[in-house]
Short mmCIF file of C-alpha atoms in Angstrom, two decimals:
data_model
loop_
_atom_site.label_atom_id
_atom_site.label_comp_id
_atom_site.label_asym_id
_atom_site.label_seq_id
_atom_site.Cartn_x
_atom_site.Cartn_y
_atom_site.Cartn_z
CA MET A 1 -4.34 -17.35 0.82
CA ILE A 2 -1.41 -19.37 3.23
CA LYS A 3 2.14 -20.40 1.49
CA GLU A 4 4.15 -22.83 4.04
CA VAL A 5 8.07 -22.09 3.89
CA SER A 6 11.47 -22.79 5.61
CA ILE A 7 12.89 -20.63 7.69
CA ARG A 8 15.35 -20.13 10.10
CA LYS A 9 13.97 -18.31 13.81
CA TYR A 10 15.48 -16.73 15.82
CA SER A 11 14.70 -16.17 19.50
CA SER A 12 17.04 -14.71 22.06
CA GLN A 13 20.63 -15.43 19.90
CA GLU A 14 19.61 -18.93 19.09
CA ALA A 15 18.49 -20.18 15.87
CA SER A 16 16.23 -23.21 14.74
CA ASP A 17 14.82 -24.47 11.87
CA THR A 18 11.47 -24.49 11.42
CA VAL A 19 8.54 -24.19 8.83
CA ASP A 20 6.06 -21.05 8.76
CA TRP A 21 2.60 -19.49 6.98
CA VAL A 22 3.15 -16.46 5.16
CA ALA A 23 0.35 -15.10 2.95
CA GLU A 24 -0.13 -16.43 -0.29
CA GLU A 25 0.85 -13.05 -3.47
CA ARG A 26 -0.23 -13.36 -7.22
CA PRO A 27 -0.95 -11.72 -9.87
CA LEU A 28 -4.70 -10.94 -11.50
CA THR A 29 -4.39 -8.95 -14.82
CA ILE A 30 -7.75 -7.28 -15.65
CA VAL A 31 -9.21 -6.64 -19.09
CA LEU A 32 -11.49 -4.55 -19.97
CA ASN A 33 -13.47 -4.80 -22.80
CA GLY A 34 -10.75 -6.88 -24.75
CA VAL A 35 -8.02 -3.91 -23.25
CA GLU A 36 -5.96 -4.73 -20.74
CA ILE A 37 -5.74 -2.22 -18.09
CA VAL A 38 -3.80 -3.18 -15.12
CA THR A 39 -1.93 -6.45 -13.61
CA LEU A 40 -2.99 -6.04 -9.56
CA LEU A 41 -0.87 -8.45 -6.72
CA CYS A 42 -3.01 -9.93 -4.39
CA SER A 43 -4.21 -12.93 -2.22
CA PRO A 44 -5.76 -14.94 -4.51
CA SER A 45 -9.63 -15.25 -4.08
CA HIS A 46 -13.15 -13.61 -4.95
CA LEU A 47 -11.13 -12.62 -8.08
CA ASP A 48 -14.15 -12.07 -9.51
CA GLU A 49 -15.17 -9.89 -7.03
CA LEU A 50 -11.75 -8.14 -7.21
CA ALA A 51 -11.97 -7.45 -11.00
CA VAL A 52 -15.58 -5.93 -10.76
CA GLY A 53 -14.92 -4.11 -7.41
CA PHE A 54 -11.53 -2.56 -8.45
CA VAL A 55 -13.35 -1.47 -12.06
CA LEU A 56 -16.10 -0.05 -10.41
CA GLY A 57 -14.01 2.00 -7.02
CA GLU A 58 -11.86 3.73 -9.70
CA GLY A 59 -14.42 5.21 -11.45
CA LEU A 60 -13.35 3.06 -14.77
CA VAL A 61 -17.39 1.55 -15.62
CA ARG A 62 -20.26 3.33 -14.46
CA ARG A 63 -22.61 1.33 -13.47
CA GLY A 64 -22.02 -1.86 -12.08
CA GLU A 65 -25.10 -4.19 -13.31
CA GLU A 66 -24.02 -3.74 -16.35
CA LEU A 67 -20.85 -6.09 -16.53
CA GLU A 68 -19.89 -9.48 -17.52
CA ILE A 69 -17.19 -11.07 -16.31
CA LYS A 70 -14.98 -14.88 -17.38
CA LEU A 71 -12.38 -15.75 -14.74
CA ASP A 72 -9.61 -17.47 -15.81
CA GLU A 73 -7.99 -18.41 -12.07
CA GLU A 74 -5.22 -20.84 -13.50
CA ARG A 75 -3.85 -17.93 -16.08
CA GLY A 76 -5.00 -15.05 -13.31
CA ILE A 77 -6.80 -13.49 -16.17
CA ALA A 78 -10.49 -11.69 -15.15
CA ALA A 79 -11.91 -10.34 -18.38
CA ILE A 80 -14.79 -7.63 -18.16
CA SER A 81 -17.24 -6.93 -20.99
CA THR A 82 -19.58 -3.76 -20.63
CA GLY A 83 -21.68 -1.55 -23.05
CA ALA A 84 -19.36 0.78 -24.68
CA ALA A 85 -21.83 3.39 -22.79
CA ASN A 86 -20.81 2.27 -19.49
CA LEU A 87 -16.76 2.92 -20.15
CA VAL A 88 -15.26 5.99 -18.94
CA ASN A 89 -12.08 7.27 -21.54
CA LEU A 90 -9.98 4.30 -20.44
CA GLN A 91 -6.76 6.33 -22.55
CA ALA A 92 -7.09 9.04 -19.87
CA TRP A 93 -6.68 7.04 -17.29
CA GLY A 94 -4.18 5.00 -18.64
CA LYS A 95 -2.03 8.18 -18.82
CA ARG A 96 -2.85 9.64 -15.82
CA TYR A 97 -3.05 7.38 -12.47
CA ILE A 98 -1.97 8.19 -9.50
CA THR A 99 -0.35 5.76 -6.76
CA SER A 100 0.52 6.18 -3.68
CA GLY A 101 3.19 4.22 -1.57
CA CYS A 102 0.51 2.21 -0.10
CA GLY A 103 -1.94 3.60 -3.41
CA LYS A 104 -3.47 1.69 -6.69
CA GLY A 105 -4.27 3.70 -9.86
CA THR A 106 -6.27 6.45 -8.68
CA SER A 107 -6.06 9.82 -11.04
CA PHE A 108 -5.48 13.04 -9.10
CA TYR A 109 -7.58 14.43 -11.70
CA GLN A 110 -10.05 11.75 -10.40
CA LEU A 111 -9.43 13.44 -7.08
CA ASN A 112 -11.06 16.80 -8.20
CA ASP A 113 -13.49 14.47 -10.94
CA ILE A 114 -14.94 12.89 -7.72
CA ARG A 115 -15.09 15.83 -5.68
CA GLN A 116 -17.44 17.19 -8.79
CA GLN A 117 -19.62 14.33 -7.71
CA GLU A 118 -22.93 13.96 -5.25
CA SER A 119 -21.97 13.61 -1.74
CA VAL A 120 -23.14 10.99 0.09
CA SER A 121 -25.50 12.61 1.75
CA ILE A 122 -27.61 9.26 4.45
CA LEU A 123 -28.69 10.41 7.65
CA MET A 124 -27.70 6.67 8.83
CA LYS A 125 -27.31 6.54 12.69
CA VAL A 126 -24.99 3.99 14.21
CA LYS A 127 -24.05 3.15 18.16
CA MET A 128 -20.32 3.20 18.77
CA LYS A 129 -20.96 0.41 21.06
CA GLU A 130 -22.02 -1.37 17.75
CA ILE A 131 -18.85 -0.08 16.30
CA LEU A 132 -16.75 -0.97 19.06
CA SER A 133 -18.18 -5.07 18.64
CA SER A 134 -18.09 -5.33 14.74
CA MET A 135 -13.97 -4.27 14.88
CA THR A 136 -13.84 -6.84 17.74
CA MET A 137 -15.56 -9.40 15.20
CA LEU A 138 -13.26 -8.34 12.18
CA GLN A 139 -10.01 -9.06 14.27
CA LYS A 140 -11.50 -12.35 14.99
CA HIS A 141 -12.49 -13.49 11.55
CA SER A 142 -9.13 -12.26 10.00
CA HIS A 143 -7.57 -16.27 10.15
CA VAL A 144 -4.89 -15.26 7.07
CA PHE A 145 -3.33 -12.18 9.19
CA LEU A 146 -3.49 -14.97 12.41
CA LYS A 147 -1.07 -17.34 10.74
CA THR A 148 0.61 -15.00 8.35
CA GLY A 149 0.43 -11.58 9.76
CA GLY A 150 0.84 -10.84 6.09
CA VAL A 151 -3.09 -9.36 4.94
CA HIS A 152 -5.19 -6.37 5.33
CA SER A 153 -9.03 -7.28 6.54
CA ALA A 154 -11.69 -5.10 5.60
CA ALA A 155 -15.30 -5.95 6.25
CA LEU A 156 -18.86 -4.55 4.58
CA GLN A 157 -21.95 -4.33 7.15
CA ILE A 158 -25.30 -3.62 5.35
CA PRO A 159 -28.71 -5.27 7.22
CA ASP A 160 -28.69 -8.97 7.03
CA HIS A 161 -24.80 -8.67 5.66
CA PHE A 162 -21.50 -9.13 7.69
CA ILE A 163 -19.18 -9.19 5.00
CA PHE A 164 -15.61 -10.33 5.15
CA ARG A 165 -12.74 -10.53 2.58
CA GLU A 166 -8.90 -10.47 3.81
CA ASP A 167 -5.74 -9.28 0.85
CA VAL A 168 -2.19 -9.03 0.62
CA GLY A 169 -3.54 -5.01 -0.64
CA ARG A 170 -5.07 -2.91 1.54
CA HIS A 171 -7.43 -1.33 -1.10
CA ASN A 172 -7.39 -4.97 -2.74
CA ALA A 173 -10.19 -6.58 0.22
CA VAL A 174 -12.42 -3.12 -0.44
CA ASP A 175 -12.39 -3.64 -3.56
CA LYS A 176 -13.87 -7.51 -2.95
CA LEU A 177 -16.44 -5.98 -1.03
CA PHE A 178 -17.77 -3.72 -3.68
CA GLY A 179 -17.64 -6.39 -6.31
CA TYR A 180 -19.29 -9.10 -3.83
CA TYR A 181 -22.11 -6.26 -3.20
CA THR A 182 -22.22 -5.74 -6.95
CA LEU A 183 -22.16 -9.14 -8.08
CA HIS A 184 -25.05 -9.83 -5.57
CA LYS A 185 -26.95 -7.24 -6.74
CA LEU A 186 -27.61 -5.70 -3.36
CA ASN A 187 -28.44 -2.40 -1.99
CA ALA A 188 -28.45 -0.96 0.83
CA PRO A 189 -28.11 2.58 1.39
CA GLU A 190 -26.86 2.18 5.23
CA LYS A 191 -23.10 0.83 4.64
CA ILE A 192 -20.71 0.87 6.95
CA LEU A 193 -17.07 -0.06 5.80
CA TYR A 194 -14.26 -1.87 8.35
CA LEU A 195 -10.97 -1.75 7.80
CA SER A 196 -7.90 -2.99 9.75
CA GLY A 197 -5.15 -0.60 7.86
CA ARG A 198 -4.58 2.38 7.55
CA ILE A 199 -7.00 5.09 5.84
CA SER A 200 -5.82 6.54 3.17
CA SER A 201 -7.62 9.02 0.46
CA GLU A 202 -7.66 6.46 -2.00
CA ILE A 203 -9.72 4.37 -0.14
CA ILE A 204 -12.61 7.62 0.38
CA VAL A 205 -12.41 8.02 -3.32
CA LYS A 206 -13.38 4.12 -3.62
CA ALA A 207 -16.01 4.32 -0.59
CA ARG A 208 -17.65 7.55 -2.38
CA ARG A 209 -18.05 6.04 -5.64
CA MET A 210 -20.38 3.27 -3.66
CA GLY A 211 -21.79 5.52 -1.98
CA VAL A 212 -20.64 4.52 1.95
CA PRO A 213 -21.79 6.79 4.62
CA VAL A 214 -19.30 5.68 7.64
CA ILE A 215 -15.69 4.46 7.43
CA VAL A 216 -14.40 2.91 10.59
CA SER A 217 -10.33 1.27 10.28
CA ARG A 218 -8.35 0.35 13.55
CA SER A 219 -5.14 2.26 12.53
CA ALA A 220 -5.01 5.96 11.73
CA PRO A 221 -6.52 8.10 8.74
CA THR A 222 -4.25 11.00 6.46
CA SER A 223 -4.99 14.48 6.52
CA LEU A 224 -6.00 14.18 2.49
CA ALA A 225 -8.33 10.90 3.67
CA VAL A 226 -9.69 13.55 6.66
CA GLN A 227 -10.65 16.26 3.76
CA LEU A 228 -12.03 14.29 1.48
CA ALA A 229 -14.21 12.38 3.99
CA GLU A 230 -15.38 15.99 4.97
CA GLU A 231 -16.00 17.06 1.76
CA ALA A 232 -17.98 13.74 0.89
CA GLY A 233 -20.32 13.97 3.70
CA ILE A 234 -18.48 10.42 4.99
CA THR A 235 -17.84 9.37 8.93
CA LEU A 236 -14.39 8.88 9.19
CA VAL A 237 -14.05 6.94 12.66
CA GLY A 238 -10.48 6.03 13.61
CA PHE A 239 -8.12 4.02 16.03
CA THR A 240 -11.29 1.92 16.95
CA ARG A 241 -9.13 -0.23 19.47
CA GLY A 242 -11.01 -2.05 22.79
CA SER A 243 -13.43 1.05 24.10
CA LYS A 244 -12.22 3.82 22.22
CA ALA A 245 -12.20 5.54 18.94
CA ASN A 246 -12.00 8.46 17.16
CA VAL A 247 -14.17 10.21 15.14
CA TYR A 248 -12.92 13.04 12.49
CA THR A 249 -15.77 13.79 10.36
CA HIS A 250 -19.34 14.02 10.31
CA PHE A 251 -19.68 13.43 14.06
CA THR A 252 -23.73 13.42 13.67
CA ARG A 253 -24.03 9.93 12.66
CA ILE A 254 -22.02 8.19 15.93
CA GLU A 255 -24.46 7.99 18.86
CA MET B 1 4.71 16.61 7.87
CA ILE B 2 1.70 16.54 10.93
CA LYS B 3 -1.22 18.38 10.64
CA GLU B 4 -3.71 19.32 13.23
CA VAL B 5 -7.65 18.00 12.91
CA SER B 6 -10.96 18.67 15.65
CA ILE B 7 -11.86 15.22 17.14
CA ARG B 8 -14.57 13.75 18.48
CA LYS B 9 -12.91 11.09 20.98
CA TYR B 10 -14.57 7.90 22.38
CA SER B 11 -13.17 6.24 25.59
CA SER B 12 -15.53 3.55 26.85
CA GLN B 13 -18.85 5.25 25.74
CA GLU B 14 -17.59 8.71 26.73
CA ALA B 15 -17.70 11.63 24.43
CA SER B 16 -15.18 14.69 24.53
CA ASP B 17 -13.90 16.98 21.97
CA THR B 18 -10.45 17.78 21.07
CA VAL B 19 -7.33 18.17 18.64
CA ASP B 20 -4.79 15.34 16.99
CA TRP B 21 -2.64 14.68 14.65
CA VAL B 22 -2.77 13.40 11.40
CA ALA B 23 0.30 12.20 8.87
CA GLU B 24 0.22 14.89 5.90
CA GLU B 25 -0.80 13.50 2.58
CA ARG B 26 -0.33 15.00 -0.83
CA PRO B 27 0.38 14.76 -4.56
CA LEU B 28 3.81 14.72 -6.10
CA THR B 29 3.69 14.60 -9.77
CA ILE B 30 7.23 13.44 -11.76
CA VAL B 31 7.78 14.84 -14.69
CA LEU B 32 10.49 12.34 -16.65
CA ASN B 33 11.78 14.51 -19.70
CA GLY B 34 9.34 16.35 -20.42
CA VAL B 35 6.39 13.21 -20.19
CA GLU B 36 4.14 13.22 -16.83
CA ILE B 37 4.63 10.05 -15.61
CA VAL B 38 3.27 9.83 -12.60
CA THR B 39 1.28 10.98 -9.67
CA LEU B 40 2.56 9.98 -5.97
CA LEU B 41 1.14 10.48 -2.56
CA CYS B 42 3.30 11.32 -0.82
CA SER B 43 4.66 12.67 3.17
CA PRO B 44 5.63 16.01 1.80
CA SER B 45 9.68 15.58 2.44
CA HIS B 46 12.82 14.95 0.77
CA LEU B 47 10.43 15.45 -2.47
CA ASP B 48 13.65 14.90 -4.79
CA GLU B 49 14.54 11.94 -3.49
CA LEU B 50 11.78 10.54 -3.72
CA ALA B 51 11.54 11.69 -7.22
CA VAL B 52 14.63 10.36 -8.42
CA GLY B 53 14.08 7.19 -5.89
CA PHE B 54 11.26 6.04 -7.71
CA VAL B 55 12.37 6.74 -11.73
CA LEU B 56 15.50 4.09 -10.30
CA GLY B 57 13.27 2.20 -8.34
CA GLU B 58 11.06 1.65 -11.04
CA GLY B 59 13.76 0.67 -13.66
CA LEU B 60 12.08 3.99 -15.57
CA VAL B 61 16.46 5.00 -16.03
CA ARG B 62 19.15 3.07 -16.13
CA ARG B 63 21.60 5.10 -14.31
CA GLY B 64 21.33 6.55 -11.62
CA GLU B 65 24.20 9.30 -11.92
CA GLU B 66 23.32 11.18 -15.15
CA LEU B 67 19.97 12.48 -13.61
CA GLU B 68 18.90 16.30 -13.22
CA ILE B 69 16.25 17.48 -11.17
CA LYS B 70 14.24 20.20 -10.73
CA LEU B 71 11.63 20.37 -7.92
CA ASP B 72 8.79 22.46 -7.49
CA GLU B 73 7.52 22.53 -3.69
CA GLU B 74 4.55 24.98 -3.75
CA ARG B 75 3.37 22.73 -6.92
CA GLY B 76 3.97 19.55 -6.00
CA ILE B 77 5.87 18.66 -9.44
CA ALA B 78 9.32 17.07 -9.75
CA ALA B 79 10.93 17.22 -13.42
CA ILE B 80 13.71 15.00 -13.91
CA SER B 81 15.84 15.30 -16.71
CA THR B 82 18.25 12.78 -18.35
CA GLY B 83 20.07 11.67 -21.56
CA ALA B 84 18.02 9.35 -23.74
CA ALA B 85 19.98 6.49 -23.47
CA ASN B 86 19.27 6.13 -20.02
CA LEU B 87 15.58 5.88 -20.75
CA VAL B 88 13.61 3.19 -21.05
CA ASN B 89 10.66 2.73 -23.48
CA LEU B 90 8.26 4.90 -21.41
CA GLN B 91 5.36 3.92 -23.23
CA ALA B 92 5.94 0.04 -22.89
CA TRP B 93 6.18 1.49 -19.24
CA GLY B 94 2.55 3.41 -18.75
CA LYS B 95 1.13 0.51 -20.41
CA ARG B 96 1.91 -2.77 -18.41
CA TYR B 97 2.32 -1.95 -14.95
CA ILE B 98 1.13 -3.63 -11.86
CA THR B 99 0.43 -2.88 -8.42
CA SER B 100 -1.31 -4.26 -5.50
CA GLY B 101 -3.64 -3.16 -3.03
CA CYS B 102 -0.20 -1.86 -1.64
CA GLY B 103 2.03 -1.06 -4.53
CA LYS B 104 3.12 1.09 -7.27
CA GLY B 105 3.16 0.84 -10.62
CA THR B 106 5.69 -2.07 -11.36
CA SER B 107 4.88 -4.16 -14.15
CA PHE B 108 4.43 -7.79 -14.31
CA TYR B 109 6.66 -8.09 -17.06
CA GLN B 110 9.22 -5.88 -14.98
CA LEU B 111 9.03 -8.70 -12.83
CA ASN B 112 10.25 -11.44 -15.85
CA ASP B 113 12.47 -8.49 -16.55
CA ILE B 114 14.25 -8.03 -13.22
CA ARG B 115 14.41 -11.93 -13.30
CA GLN B 116 17.39 -11.92 -15.89
CA GLN B 117 19.18 -9.15 -14.34
CA GLU B 118 22.12 -10.41 -11.97
CA SER B 119 20.99 -11.56 -9.17
CA VAL B 120 23.04 -9.87 -5.34
CA SER B 121 25.87 -12.02 -4.58
CA ILE B 122 27.23 -9.94 -2.47
CA LEU B 123 28.82 -12.30 0.42
CA MET B 124 28.60 -9.52 2.98
CA LYS B 125 27.94 -10.99 6.82
CA VAL B 126 26.01 -9.15 9.71
CA LYS B 127 25.33 -10.20 13.28
CA MET B 128 21.40 -11.04 14.51
CA LYS B 129 22.27 -8.84 17.41
CA GLU B 130 23.40 -5.31 15.02
CA ILE B 131 20.01 -6.64 13.15
CA LEU B 132 17.91 -6.37 16.31
CA SER B 133 19.27 -3.30 17.78
CA SER B 134 19.16 -1.74 14.57
CA MET B 135 15.15 -2.14 14.38
CA THR B 136 15.17 -1.34 17.80
CA MET B 137 16.73 2.13 16.65
CA LEU B 138 14.03 2.49 13.22
CA GLN B 139 11.55 2.35 16.19
CA LYS B 140 12.44 4.81 18.35
CA HIS B 141 12.86 6.91 15.58
CA SER B 142 9.93 7.22 14.39
CA HIS B 143 8.17 10.56 15.06
CA VAL B 144 5.74 11.22 12.84
CA PHE B 145 4.70 7.58 13.50
CA LEU B 146 4.27 7.92 16.90
CA LYS B 147 2.52 10.94 16.79
CA THR B 148 0.05 10.25 14.08
CA GLY B 149 0.40 5.90 13.81
CA GLY B 150 -0.05 6.90 10.10
CA VAL B 151 3.15 6.38 8.67
CA HIS B 152 5.67 4.05 7.10
CA SER B 153 9.68 3.65 8.05
CA ALA B 154 12.59 2.57 6.55
CA ALA B 155 16.20 2.56 6.98
CA LEU B 156 19.51 1.94 4.81
CA GLN B 157 21.92 1.40 7.19
CA ILE B 158 25.62 1.21 4.80
CA PRO B 159 29.00 1.86 7.03
CA ASP B 160 29.06 5.25 8.76
CA HIS B 161 25.48 6.03 7.76
CA PHE B 162 22.05 5.07 8.75
CA ILE B 163 19.89 7.00 6.78
CA PHE B 164 16.21 7.39 8.00
CA ARG B 165 12.60 8.14 5.79
CA GLU B 166 9.34 8.24 7.32
CA ASP B 167 6.17 8.52 4.31
CA VAL B 168 2.72 7.63 4.06
CA GLY B 169 3.56 5.42 1.47
CA ARG B 170 5.22 2.00 2.37
CA HIS B 171 7.03 2.18 -1.05
CA ASN B 172 7.76 5.95 -0.89
CA ALA B 173 10.09 5.40 2.40
CA VAL B 174 12.16 3.11 0.43
CA ASP B 175 12.36 5.42 -2.69
CA LYS B 176 13.24 7.89 -0.31
CA LEU B 177 16.32 6.06 1.12
CA PHE B 178 17.47 5.08 -2.45
CA GLY B 179 17.22 8.99 -3.75
CA TYR B 180 19.43 10.00 -0.88
CA TYR B 181 21.52 7.25 -2.15
CA THR B 182 21.92 8.49 -5.46
CA LEU B 183 21.92 11.85 -4.92
CA HIS B 184 24.67 11.63 -2.15
CA LYS B 185 26.54 10.13 -5.20
CA LEU B 186 27.16 6.77 -2.65
CA ASN B 187 28.70 3.75 -3.31
CA ALA B 188 28.47 1.29 -0.58
CA PRO B 189 27.79 -3.08 -1.83
CA GLU B 190 26.95 -4.36 1.86
CA LYS B 191 23.58 -2.20 2.60
CA ILE B 192 20.93 -3.14 5.30
CA LEU B 193 17.71 -1.90 4.40
CA TYR B 194 14.87 -1.55 7.45
CA LEU B 195 11.16 -1.33 6.99
CA SER B 196 8.16 -0.69 9.33
CA GLY B 197 6.03 -2.24 6.98
CA ARG B 198 4.96 -5.66 5.45
CA ILE B 199 7.37 -7.07 3.00
CA SER B 200 5.64 -7.00 -0.87
CA SER B 201 7.01 -8.61 -4.29
CA GLU B 202 7.56 -5.26 -5.01
CA ILE B 203 9.85 -4.23 -2.42
CA ILE B 204 11.98 -6.93 -3.66
CA VAL B 205 12.23 -5.43 -7.28
CA LYS B 206 12.99 -2.15 -6.03
CA ALA B 207 15.82 -3.84 -3.67
CA ARG B 208 17.05 -5.84 -6.39
CA ARG B 209 17.12 -3.06 -8.73
CA MET B 210 19.23 -1.25 -6.14
CA GLY B 211 21.46 -3.84 -4.92
CA VAL B 212 20.54 -4.44 -1.91
CA PRO B 213 21.68 -7.61 0.02
CA VAL B 214 20.01 -7.77 3.49
CA ILE B 215 16.18 -6.77 3.71
CA VAL B 216 14.89 -6.72 7.41
CA SER B 217 11.63 -6.03 8.20
CA ARG B 218 9.28 -5.51 11.94
CA SER B 219 6.56 -7.25 9.81
CA ALA B 220 5.69 -10.14 7.29
CA PRO B 221 6.84 -11.18 3.98
CA THR B 222 4.17 -12.84 1.36
CA SER B 223 4.59 -15.73 -0.77
CA LEU B 224 5.47 -13.84 -3.85
CA ALA B 225 8.55 -11.55 -1.88
CA VAL B 226 9.76 -15.03 -0.49
CA GLN B 227 9.87 -16.46 -3.81
CA LEU B 228 11.45 -13.28 -5.74
CA ALA B 229 13.86 -12.37 -2.45
CA GLU B 230 15.36 -16.11 -2.79
CA GLU B 231 15.99 -16.24 -6.68
CA ALA B 232 17.64 -12.91 -6.41
CA GLY B 233 19.99 -13.98 -3.58
CA ILE B 234 18.40 -11.51 -1.14
CA THR B 235 17.97 -12.36 2.72
CA LEU B 236 14.45 -11.32 3.93
CA VAL B 237 14.41 -11.54 7.55
CA GLY B 238 10.89 -10.56 8.99
CA PHE B 239 8.89 -10.26 12.02
CA THR B 240 11.86 -8.53 13.86
CA ARG B 241 10.54 -8.08 16.97
CA GLY B 242 12.22 -7.80 20.47
CA SER B 243 14.97 -10.73 20.68
CA LYS B 244 12.89 -12.42 17.88
CA ALA B 245 13.61 -13.01 14.29
CA ASN B 246 12.68 -15.45 10.73
CA VAL B 247 14.88 -15.38 7.68
CA TYR B 248 13.37 -16.62 4.90
CA THR B 249 16.31 -16.64 2.37
CA HIS B 250 19.45 -16.76 1.99
CA PHE B 251 20.16 -17.63 5.70
CA THR B 252 23.98 -17.68 5.47
CA ARG B 253 24.41 -14.21 5.64
CA ILE B 254 23.30 -13.99 9.51
CA GLU B 255 25.85 -14.66 12.33
#
């Protein structure tokens, strides 16, 4: 996930030639039942998780337990197959995708679709102290970030698991976590999703599909993210740094 | 571009209820010659620039001087019209878009397309001292960031202009700058693009289309960004902070 490059380093007007490390970025094409649906730019690790998490998080397939995946790492192709009844209308998805400058193809119509889905109603409780220490753990785990500064990190906390992923794409890191969760056939309603990056509306759409009750970020949420989290029954925690954090929605899950 | 929200603030285990500000995020649908092509999630300012910059940066239209735009801010729709000869094959674009976790629909095939285009061969020179002070200016200008932490900023420097934009989307801020450049019929080969956020391959693809010889970021580039900048003849400067910076490609433009 790291590549060496030759650079010219400037420091107080002095230049020196040296080597440095950058985060690797590569394309991965996802094919769903023979149809090429998207090419993602991503960090080349856990690509099976990324493909599975993407089709689930974008709402392209209904149930994760009915997926088969074949990964060709060299050519950068992940082929997923599933029963026709498990698919949404792919043509409609392709036509009307939405994207932010930092987004990935979540349909605006899906925003409306998702508002009609069940909200996340799990009555879990989590201590602020635990949130703060898990966020510290996320930062300590961020090896590729520490070496390159070029990736986002995310972690999924469920009982007995703290699963950690890094990716050049903020949403990819989240997709990989849900791919892991699905491929390992885990079932834990009490999920906490930790993120290094900002929370846009698209992260909330994905988290709602996956039934995540608590999202914690080191960074800022947008207005639409706060609004969708409020509607979805998701507790949104931002600016989690040191001993401080802001809770934006559904305060009652935090102790 | 800013919205007030009610939050619960935690600091050293103490909770207090207060208000805070978040960056506004809203959808903008772009219609090109009557065809709905994309809905972006963005900061609601300079939407005409965003729409024009998007269709140019993504290579959906060939020449910016032949565009007409009608903006319906309330409904969030930007309708662009242009002569048929100025369009690329829209259907092909819609089918095979690429996206990163932090990307926006640049086709992977376009990556190959763009490699066949002319590279950026302008022989401009820029002093490292100037780069460092412009980056400091970018940060000082970042009012929405300073209040919300939720946006990226970008600036375009050309003779007699330092144009500054903020957006919840990293790519949107760049699109707005090129929309501005196009709508104001500017023509300056010696462009420098400043960014607060990371440089992924998609930023390089857009910059190459716009003929930007120098890109400067406060953050890290990815491996593919470095590779494409090298091929495109673009000087890439990253980690520009205080008196330090790393130059990754085409060092000779930096003095």
